[in-house]
Short mmCIF file of N, CA and C and ligand atoms in Angstrom, two decimals:
data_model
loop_
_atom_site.label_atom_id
_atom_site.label_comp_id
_atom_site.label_asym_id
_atom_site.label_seq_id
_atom_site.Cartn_x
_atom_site.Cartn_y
_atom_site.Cartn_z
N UNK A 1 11.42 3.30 22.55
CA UNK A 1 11.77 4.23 21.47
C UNK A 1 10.87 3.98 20.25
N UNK A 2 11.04 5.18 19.44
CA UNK A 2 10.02 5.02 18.28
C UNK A 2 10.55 4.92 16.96
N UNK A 3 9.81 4.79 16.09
CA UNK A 3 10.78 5.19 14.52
C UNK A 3 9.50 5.24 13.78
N UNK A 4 9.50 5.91 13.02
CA UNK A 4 8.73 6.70 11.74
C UNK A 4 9.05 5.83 10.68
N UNK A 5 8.29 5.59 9.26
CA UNK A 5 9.27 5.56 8.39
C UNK A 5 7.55 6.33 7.03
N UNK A 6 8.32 6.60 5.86
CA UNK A 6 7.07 6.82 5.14
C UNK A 6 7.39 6.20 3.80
N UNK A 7 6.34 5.45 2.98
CA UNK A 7 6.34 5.37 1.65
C UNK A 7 5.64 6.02 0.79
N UNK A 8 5.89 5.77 -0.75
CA UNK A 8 5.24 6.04 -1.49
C UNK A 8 5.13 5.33 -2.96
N UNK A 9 4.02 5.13 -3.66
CA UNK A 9 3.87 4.12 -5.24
C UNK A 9 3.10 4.68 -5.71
N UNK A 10 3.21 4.41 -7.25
CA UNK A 10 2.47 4.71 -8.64
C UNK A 10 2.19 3.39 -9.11
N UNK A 11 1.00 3.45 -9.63
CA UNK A 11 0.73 2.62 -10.95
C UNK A 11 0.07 3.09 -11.89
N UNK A 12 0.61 2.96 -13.30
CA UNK A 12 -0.44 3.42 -14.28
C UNK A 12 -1.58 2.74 -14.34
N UNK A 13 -2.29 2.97 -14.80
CA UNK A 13 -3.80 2.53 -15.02
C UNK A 13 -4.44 2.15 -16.74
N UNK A 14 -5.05 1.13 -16.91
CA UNK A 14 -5.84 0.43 -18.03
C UNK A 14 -7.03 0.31 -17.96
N UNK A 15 -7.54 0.22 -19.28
CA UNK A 15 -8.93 -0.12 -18.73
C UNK A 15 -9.02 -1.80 -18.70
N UNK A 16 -10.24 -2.16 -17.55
CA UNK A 16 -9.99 -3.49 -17.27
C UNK A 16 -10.60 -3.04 -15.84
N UNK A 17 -10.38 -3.98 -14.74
CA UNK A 17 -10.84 -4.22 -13.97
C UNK A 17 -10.91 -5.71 -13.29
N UNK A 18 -11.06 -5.95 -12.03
CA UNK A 18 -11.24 -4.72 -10.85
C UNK A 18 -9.84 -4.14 -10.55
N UNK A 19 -10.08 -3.45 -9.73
CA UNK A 19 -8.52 -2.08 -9.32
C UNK A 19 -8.62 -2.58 -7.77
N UNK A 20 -7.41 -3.91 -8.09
CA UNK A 20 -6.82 -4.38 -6.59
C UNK A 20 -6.12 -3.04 -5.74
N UNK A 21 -6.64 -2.56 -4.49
CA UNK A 21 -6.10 -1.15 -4.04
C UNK A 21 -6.27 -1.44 -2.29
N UNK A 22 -5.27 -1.70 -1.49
CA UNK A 22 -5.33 -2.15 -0.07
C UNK A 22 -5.78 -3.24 0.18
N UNK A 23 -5.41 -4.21 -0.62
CA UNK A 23 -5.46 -5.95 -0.55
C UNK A 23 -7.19 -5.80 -0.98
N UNK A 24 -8.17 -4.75 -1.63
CA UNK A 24 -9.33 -5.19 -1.94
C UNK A 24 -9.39 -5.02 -3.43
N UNK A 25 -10.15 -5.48 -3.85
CA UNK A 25 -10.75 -5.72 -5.26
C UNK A 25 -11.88 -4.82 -5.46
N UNK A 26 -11.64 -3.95 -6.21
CA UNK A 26 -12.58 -2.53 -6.35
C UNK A 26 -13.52 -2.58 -7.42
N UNK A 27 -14.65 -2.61 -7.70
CA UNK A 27 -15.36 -2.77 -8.88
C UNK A 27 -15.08 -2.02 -9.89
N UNK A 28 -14.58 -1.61 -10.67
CA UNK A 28 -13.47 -0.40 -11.49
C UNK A 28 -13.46 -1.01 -12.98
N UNK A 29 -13.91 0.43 -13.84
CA UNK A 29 -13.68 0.06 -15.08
C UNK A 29 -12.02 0.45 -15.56
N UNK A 30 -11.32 0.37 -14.78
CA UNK A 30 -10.20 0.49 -14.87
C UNK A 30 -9.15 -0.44 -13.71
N UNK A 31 -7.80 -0.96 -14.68
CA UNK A 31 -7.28 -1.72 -13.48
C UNK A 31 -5.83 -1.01 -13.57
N UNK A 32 -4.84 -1.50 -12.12
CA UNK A 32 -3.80 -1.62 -12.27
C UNK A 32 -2.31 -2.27 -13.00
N UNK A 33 -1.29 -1.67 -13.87
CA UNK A 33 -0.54 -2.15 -14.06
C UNK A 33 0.59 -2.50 -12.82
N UNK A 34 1.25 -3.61 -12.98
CA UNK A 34 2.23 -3.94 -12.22
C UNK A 34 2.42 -5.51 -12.28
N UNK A 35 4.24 -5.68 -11.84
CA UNK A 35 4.31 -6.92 -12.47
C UNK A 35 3.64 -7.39 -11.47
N UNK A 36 3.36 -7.45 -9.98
CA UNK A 36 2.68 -7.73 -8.71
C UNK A 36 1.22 -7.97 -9.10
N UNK A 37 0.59 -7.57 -8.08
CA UNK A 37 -1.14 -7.17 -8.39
C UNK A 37 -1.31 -5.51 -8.44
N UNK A 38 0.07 -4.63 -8.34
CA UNK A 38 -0.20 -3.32 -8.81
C UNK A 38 -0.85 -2.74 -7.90
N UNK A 39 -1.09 -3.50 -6.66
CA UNK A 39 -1.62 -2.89 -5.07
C UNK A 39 -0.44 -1.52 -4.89
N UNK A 40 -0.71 0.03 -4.73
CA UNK A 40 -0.04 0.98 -4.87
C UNK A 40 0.19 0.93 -3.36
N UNK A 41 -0.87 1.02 -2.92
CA UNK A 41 -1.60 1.43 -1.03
C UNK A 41 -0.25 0.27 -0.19
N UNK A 42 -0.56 -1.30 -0.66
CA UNK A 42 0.01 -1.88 -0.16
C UNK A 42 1.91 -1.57 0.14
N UNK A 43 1.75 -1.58 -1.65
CA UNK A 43 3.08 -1.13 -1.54
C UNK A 43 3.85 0.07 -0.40
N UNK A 44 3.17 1.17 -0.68
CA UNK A 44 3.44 2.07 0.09
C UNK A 44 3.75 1.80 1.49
N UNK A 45 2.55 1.16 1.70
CA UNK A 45 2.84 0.58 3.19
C UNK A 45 4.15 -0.36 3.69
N UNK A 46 4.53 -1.21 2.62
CA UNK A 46 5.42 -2.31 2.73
C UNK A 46 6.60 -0.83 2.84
N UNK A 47 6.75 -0.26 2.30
CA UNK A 47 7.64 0.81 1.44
C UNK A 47 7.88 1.75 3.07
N UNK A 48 6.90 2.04 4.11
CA UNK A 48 7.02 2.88 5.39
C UNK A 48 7.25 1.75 6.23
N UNK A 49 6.92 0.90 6.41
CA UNK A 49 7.65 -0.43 7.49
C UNK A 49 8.91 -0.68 7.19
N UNK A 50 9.68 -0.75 6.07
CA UNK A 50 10.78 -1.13 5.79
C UNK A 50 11.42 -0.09 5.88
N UNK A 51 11.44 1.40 5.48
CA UNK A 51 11.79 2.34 6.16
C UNK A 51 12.13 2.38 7.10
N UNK A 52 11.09 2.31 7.96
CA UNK A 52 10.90 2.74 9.26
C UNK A 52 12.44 2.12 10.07
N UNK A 53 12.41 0.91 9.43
CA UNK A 53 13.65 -0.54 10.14
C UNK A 53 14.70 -0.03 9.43
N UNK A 54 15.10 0.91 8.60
CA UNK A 54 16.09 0.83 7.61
C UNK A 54 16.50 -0.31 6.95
N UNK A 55 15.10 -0.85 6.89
CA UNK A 55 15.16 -2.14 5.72
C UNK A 55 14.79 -1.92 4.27
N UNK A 56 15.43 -1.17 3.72
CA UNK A 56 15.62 -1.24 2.39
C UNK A 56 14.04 -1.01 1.68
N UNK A 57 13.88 -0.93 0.24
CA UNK A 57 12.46 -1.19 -0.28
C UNK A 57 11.56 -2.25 -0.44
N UNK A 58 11.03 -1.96 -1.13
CA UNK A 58 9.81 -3.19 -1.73
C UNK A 58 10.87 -3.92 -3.12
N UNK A 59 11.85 -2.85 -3.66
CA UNK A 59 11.95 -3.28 -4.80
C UNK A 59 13.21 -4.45 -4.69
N UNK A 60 14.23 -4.18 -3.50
CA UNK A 60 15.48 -4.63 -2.95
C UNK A 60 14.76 -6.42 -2.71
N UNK A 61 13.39 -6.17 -1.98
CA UNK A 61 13.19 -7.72 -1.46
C UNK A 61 12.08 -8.22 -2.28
N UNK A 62 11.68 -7.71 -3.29
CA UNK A 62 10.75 -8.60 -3.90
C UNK A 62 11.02 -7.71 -5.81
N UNK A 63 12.13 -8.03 -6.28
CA UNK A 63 12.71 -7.65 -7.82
C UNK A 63 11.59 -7.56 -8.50
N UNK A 64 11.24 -6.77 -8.89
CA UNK A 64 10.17 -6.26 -10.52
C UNK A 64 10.34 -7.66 -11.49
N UNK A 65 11.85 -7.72 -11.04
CA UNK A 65 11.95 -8.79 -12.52
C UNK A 65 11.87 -10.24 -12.47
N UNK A 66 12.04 -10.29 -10.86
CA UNK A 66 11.50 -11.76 -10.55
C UNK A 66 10.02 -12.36 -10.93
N UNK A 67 10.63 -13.38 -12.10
CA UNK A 67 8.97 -14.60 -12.06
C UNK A 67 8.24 -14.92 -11.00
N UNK A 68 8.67 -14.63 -9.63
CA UNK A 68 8.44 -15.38 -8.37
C UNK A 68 7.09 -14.12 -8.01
N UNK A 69 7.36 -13.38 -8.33
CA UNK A 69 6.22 -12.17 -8.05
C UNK A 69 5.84 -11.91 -9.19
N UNK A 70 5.20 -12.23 -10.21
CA UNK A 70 4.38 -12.21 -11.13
C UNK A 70 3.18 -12.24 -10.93
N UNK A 71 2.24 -11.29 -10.49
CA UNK A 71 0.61 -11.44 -10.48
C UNK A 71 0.96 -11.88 -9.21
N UNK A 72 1.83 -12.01 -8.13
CA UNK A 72 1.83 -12.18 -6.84
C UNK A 72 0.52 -11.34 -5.83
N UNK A 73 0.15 -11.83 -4.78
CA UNK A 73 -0.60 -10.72 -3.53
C UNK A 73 0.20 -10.37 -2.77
N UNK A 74 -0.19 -9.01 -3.37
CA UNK A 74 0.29 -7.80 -1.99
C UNK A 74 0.71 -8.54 -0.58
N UNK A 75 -0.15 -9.04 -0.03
CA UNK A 75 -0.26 -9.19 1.23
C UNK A 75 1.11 -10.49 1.29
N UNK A 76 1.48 -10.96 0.92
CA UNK A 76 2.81 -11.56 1.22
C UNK A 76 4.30 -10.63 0.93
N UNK A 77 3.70 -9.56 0.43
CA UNK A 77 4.81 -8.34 0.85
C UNK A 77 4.63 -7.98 2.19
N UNK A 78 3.32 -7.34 2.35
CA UNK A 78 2.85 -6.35 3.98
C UNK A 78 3.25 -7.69 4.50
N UNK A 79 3.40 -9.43 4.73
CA UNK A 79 3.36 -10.00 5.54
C UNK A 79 5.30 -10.18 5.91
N UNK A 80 5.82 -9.73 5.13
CA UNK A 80 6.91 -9.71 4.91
C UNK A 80 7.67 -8.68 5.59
N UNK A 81 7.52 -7.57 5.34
CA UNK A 81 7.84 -6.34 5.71
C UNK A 81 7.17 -6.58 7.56
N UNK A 82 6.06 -7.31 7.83
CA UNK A 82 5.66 -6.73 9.37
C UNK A 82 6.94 -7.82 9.58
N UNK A 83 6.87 -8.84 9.41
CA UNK A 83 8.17 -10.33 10.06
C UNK A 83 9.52 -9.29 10.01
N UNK A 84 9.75 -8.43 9.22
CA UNK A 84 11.29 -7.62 9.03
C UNK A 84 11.44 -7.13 10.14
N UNK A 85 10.09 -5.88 10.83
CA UNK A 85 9.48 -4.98 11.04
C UNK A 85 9.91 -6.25 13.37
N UNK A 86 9.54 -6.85 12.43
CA UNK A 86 9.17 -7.64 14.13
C UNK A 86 10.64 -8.11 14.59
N UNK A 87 11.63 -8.42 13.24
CA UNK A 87 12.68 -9.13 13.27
C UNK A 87 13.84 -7.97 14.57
N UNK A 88 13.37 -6.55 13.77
CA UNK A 88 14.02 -5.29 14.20
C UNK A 88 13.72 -5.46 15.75
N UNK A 89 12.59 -5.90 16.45
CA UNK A 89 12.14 -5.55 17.56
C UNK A 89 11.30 -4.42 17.76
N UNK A 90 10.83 -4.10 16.57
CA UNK A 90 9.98 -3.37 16.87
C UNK A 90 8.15 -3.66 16.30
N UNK A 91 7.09 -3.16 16.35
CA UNK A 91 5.76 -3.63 16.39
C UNK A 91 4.64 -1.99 15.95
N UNK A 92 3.99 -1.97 14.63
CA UNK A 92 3.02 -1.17 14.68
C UNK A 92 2.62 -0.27 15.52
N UNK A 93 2.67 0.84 16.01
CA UNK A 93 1.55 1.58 16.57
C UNK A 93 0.42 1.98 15.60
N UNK A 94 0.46 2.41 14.31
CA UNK A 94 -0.08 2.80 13.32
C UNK A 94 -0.01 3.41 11.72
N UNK A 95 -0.97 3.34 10.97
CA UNK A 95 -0.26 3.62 10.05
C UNK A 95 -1.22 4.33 9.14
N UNK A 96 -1.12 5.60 8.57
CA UNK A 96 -1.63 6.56 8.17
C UNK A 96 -1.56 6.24 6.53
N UNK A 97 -2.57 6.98 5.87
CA UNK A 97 -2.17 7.19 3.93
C UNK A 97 -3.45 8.29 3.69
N UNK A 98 -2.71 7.85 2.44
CA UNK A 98 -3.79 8.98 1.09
C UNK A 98 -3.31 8.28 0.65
N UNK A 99 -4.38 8.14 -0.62
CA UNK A 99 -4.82 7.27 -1.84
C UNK A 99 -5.17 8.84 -2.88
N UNK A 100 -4.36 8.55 -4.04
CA UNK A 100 -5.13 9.20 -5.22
C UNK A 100 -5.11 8.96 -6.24
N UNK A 101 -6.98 8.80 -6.65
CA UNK A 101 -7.39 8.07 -7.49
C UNK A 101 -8.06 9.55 -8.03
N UNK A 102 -8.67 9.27 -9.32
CA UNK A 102 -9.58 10.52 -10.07
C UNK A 102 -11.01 9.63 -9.84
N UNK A 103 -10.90 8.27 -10.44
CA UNK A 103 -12.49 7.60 -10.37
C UNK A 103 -12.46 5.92 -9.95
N UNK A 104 -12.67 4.73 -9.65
CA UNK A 104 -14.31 5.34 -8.54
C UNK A 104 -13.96 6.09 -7.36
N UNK A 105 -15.01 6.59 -6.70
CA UNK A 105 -14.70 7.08 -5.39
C UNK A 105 -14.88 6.41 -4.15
N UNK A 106 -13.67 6.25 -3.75
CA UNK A 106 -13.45 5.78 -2.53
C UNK A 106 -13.92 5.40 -1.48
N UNK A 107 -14.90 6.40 -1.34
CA UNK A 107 -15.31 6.59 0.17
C UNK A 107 -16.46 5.18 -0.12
N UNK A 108 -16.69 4.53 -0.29
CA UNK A 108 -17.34 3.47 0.11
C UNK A 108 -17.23 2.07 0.37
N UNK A 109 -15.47 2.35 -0.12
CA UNK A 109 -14.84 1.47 0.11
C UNK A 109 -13.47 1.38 1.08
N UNK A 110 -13.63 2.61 1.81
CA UNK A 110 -12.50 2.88 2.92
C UNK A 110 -12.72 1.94 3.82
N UNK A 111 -13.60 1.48 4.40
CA UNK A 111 -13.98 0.33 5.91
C UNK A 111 -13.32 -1.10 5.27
N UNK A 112 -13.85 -1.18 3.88
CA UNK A 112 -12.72 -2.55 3.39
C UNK A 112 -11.53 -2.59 3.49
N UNK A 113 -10.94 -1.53 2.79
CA UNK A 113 -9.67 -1.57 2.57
C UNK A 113 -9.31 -1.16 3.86
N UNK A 114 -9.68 -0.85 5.05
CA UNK A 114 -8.67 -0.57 6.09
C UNK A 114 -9.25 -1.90 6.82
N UNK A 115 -10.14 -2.96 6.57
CA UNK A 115 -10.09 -3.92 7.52
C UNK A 115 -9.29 -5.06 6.51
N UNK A 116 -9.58 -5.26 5.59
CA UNK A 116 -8.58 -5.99 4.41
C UNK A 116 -6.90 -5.67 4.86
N UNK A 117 -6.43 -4.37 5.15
CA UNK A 117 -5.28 -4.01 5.35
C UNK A 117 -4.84 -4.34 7.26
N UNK A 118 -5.88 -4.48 7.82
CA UNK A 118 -5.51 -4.22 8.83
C UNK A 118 -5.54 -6.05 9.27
N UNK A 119 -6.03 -6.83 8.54
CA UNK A 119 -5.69 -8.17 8.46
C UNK A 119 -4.34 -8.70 7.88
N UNK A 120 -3.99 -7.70 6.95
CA UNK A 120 -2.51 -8.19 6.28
C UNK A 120 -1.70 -7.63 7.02
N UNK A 121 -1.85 -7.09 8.01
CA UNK A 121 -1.02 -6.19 8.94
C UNK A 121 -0.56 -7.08 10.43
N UNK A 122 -1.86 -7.49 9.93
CA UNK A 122 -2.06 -8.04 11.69
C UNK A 122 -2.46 -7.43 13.01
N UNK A 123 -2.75 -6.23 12.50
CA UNK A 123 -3.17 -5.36 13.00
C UNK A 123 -4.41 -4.98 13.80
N UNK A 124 -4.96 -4.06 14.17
CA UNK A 124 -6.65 -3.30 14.59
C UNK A 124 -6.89 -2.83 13.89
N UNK A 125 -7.73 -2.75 13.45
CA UNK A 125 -8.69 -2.15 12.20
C UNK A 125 -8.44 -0.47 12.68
N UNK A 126 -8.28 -0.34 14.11
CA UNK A 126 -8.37 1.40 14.57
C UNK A 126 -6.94 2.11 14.20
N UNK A 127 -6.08 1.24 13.92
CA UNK A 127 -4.69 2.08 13.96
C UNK A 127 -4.44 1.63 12.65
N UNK A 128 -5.25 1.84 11.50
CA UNK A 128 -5.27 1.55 9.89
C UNK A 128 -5.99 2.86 9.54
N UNK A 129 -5.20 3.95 9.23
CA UNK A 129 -6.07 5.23 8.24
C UNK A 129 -6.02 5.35 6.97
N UNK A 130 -6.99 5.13 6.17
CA UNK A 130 -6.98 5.34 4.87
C UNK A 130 -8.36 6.86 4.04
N UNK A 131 -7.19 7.85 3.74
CA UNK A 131 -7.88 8.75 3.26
C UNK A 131 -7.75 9.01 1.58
N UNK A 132 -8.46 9.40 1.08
CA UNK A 132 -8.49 9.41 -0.54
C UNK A 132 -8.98 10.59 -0.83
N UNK A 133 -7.56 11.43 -2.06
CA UNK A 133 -8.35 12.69 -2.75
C UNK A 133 -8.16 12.18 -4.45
N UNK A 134 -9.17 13.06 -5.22
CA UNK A 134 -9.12 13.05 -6.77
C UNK A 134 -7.85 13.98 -6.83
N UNK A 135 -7.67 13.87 -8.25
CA UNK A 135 -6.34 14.59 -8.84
C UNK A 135 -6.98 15.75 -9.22
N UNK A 136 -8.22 16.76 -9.32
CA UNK A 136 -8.59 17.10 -9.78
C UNK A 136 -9.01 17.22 -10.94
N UNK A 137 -8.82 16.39 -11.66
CA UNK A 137 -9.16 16.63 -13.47
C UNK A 137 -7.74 16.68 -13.87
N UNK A 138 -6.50 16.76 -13.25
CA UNK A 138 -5.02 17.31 -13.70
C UNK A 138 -4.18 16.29 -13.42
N UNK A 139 -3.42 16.19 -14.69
CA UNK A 139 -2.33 15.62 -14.06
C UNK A 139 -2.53 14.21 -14.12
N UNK A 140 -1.37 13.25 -13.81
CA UNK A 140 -1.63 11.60 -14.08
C UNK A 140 -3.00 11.10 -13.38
N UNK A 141 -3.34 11.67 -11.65
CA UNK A 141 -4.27 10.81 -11.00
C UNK A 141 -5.34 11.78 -11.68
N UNK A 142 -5.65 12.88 -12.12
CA UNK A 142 -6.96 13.80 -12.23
C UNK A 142 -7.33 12.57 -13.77
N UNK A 143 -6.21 13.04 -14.81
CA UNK A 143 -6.60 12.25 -16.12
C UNK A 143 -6.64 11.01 -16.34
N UNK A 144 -7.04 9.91 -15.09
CA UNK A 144 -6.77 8.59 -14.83
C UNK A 144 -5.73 7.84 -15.67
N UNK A 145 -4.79 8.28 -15.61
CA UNK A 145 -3.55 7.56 -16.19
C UNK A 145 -2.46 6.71 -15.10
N UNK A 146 -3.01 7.50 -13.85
CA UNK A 146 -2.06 6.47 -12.72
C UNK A 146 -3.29 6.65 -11.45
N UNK A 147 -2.55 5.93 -10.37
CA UNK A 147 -2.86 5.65 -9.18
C UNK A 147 -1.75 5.71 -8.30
N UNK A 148 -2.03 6.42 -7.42
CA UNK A 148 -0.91 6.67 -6.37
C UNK A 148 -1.62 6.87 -4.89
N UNK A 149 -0.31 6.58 -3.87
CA UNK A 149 -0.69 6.13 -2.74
C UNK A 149 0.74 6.82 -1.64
N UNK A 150 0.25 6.98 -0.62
CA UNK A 150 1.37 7.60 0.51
C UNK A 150 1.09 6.56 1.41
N UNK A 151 2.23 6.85 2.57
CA UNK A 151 1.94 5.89 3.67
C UNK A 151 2.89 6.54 4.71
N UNK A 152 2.35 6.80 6.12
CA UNK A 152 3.43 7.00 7.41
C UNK A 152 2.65 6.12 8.25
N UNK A 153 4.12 5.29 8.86
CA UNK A 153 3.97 4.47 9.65
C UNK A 153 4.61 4.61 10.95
N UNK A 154 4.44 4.39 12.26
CA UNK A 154 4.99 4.64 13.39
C UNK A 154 4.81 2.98 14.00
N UNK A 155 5.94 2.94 14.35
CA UNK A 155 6.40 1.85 15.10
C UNK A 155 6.88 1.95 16.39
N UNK A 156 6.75 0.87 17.31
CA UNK A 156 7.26 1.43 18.99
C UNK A 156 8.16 -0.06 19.22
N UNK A 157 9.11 0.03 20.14
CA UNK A 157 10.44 -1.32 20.50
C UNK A 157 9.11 -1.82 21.26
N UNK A 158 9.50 -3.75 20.99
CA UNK A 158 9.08 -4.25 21.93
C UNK A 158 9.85 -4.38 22.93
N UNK A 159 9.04 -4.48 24.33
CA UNK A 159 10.16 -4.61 25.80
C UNK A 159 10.29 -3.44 26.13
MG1 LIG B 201 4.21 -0.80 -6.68
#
């Protein structure tokens, strides 16, 4: 049997740099807010695995307000959420997104962030999709004021 689940995150944006975005470090005159490392992508992802299990959010197992995740890495969420994810009996088939950012552009950094992600996953680099649009000029992602990220994930039972 299968199960779906999908996420989704915001972060506003500063100037600063780099813009941690799918466990990579982006050369960016602009960075993420968050009490975490403000990884949106990650989140999202943590956010469709835990779904998927009807395990609750990102926010239920790792509190905004906890000191313990202060400037924390992403990737001990995604490592968290797959152990939940495995706990359920169930295991990755794949996992889909969009990223939207207004600036830098992406595309030269998609092969990182989906092999960066597909290591915090535990995953194949082949069943990691990461696609990215601008906001157009509009709106929080067009007027770089945030960063946002989707995520669908499909999972299959082990056994
Ligand atoms: Mg977040």
């Amino acid at each position: 049997m299968n199960r779906i689940g999908e996420g989704y995150d915001i972060h506003r944006l500063r100037p600063g740099g780099p813009l941690r975005l799918g466990c990579t470090d982006i050369l960016a005159d602009i960075e993420a807010v968050g009490h975490s490392d403000g990884d949106a992508l990650a989140h999202a992802v943590c956010d469709a695995l835990l779904g998927a299990v009807g395990g609750g959010d990102i926010g239920q197992h790792f509190p905004p307000g906890d000191p313990r995740w202060a400037g924390a890495d992403s990737k001990v969420f995604l490592a968290e959420a797959v152990r939940i994810v495995a706990e359920a009996g169930y295991e990755l088939v794949n996992v889909d997104t969009t990223i939207g950012l207004e600036t830098p552009k992406l595309a030269p950094h998609r092969d990182a962030i989906r092999v960066a992600m597909a290591a915090a996953l535990g995953c194949d680099v082949a069943n990691v999709s990461v696609k990215a649009k601008t906001g157009e000029g509009i709106g929080p992602i067009g007027e770089r004021q945030a960063v946002e990220a989707r995520a669908v994930v499909l999972l299959r039972k082990v056994g």
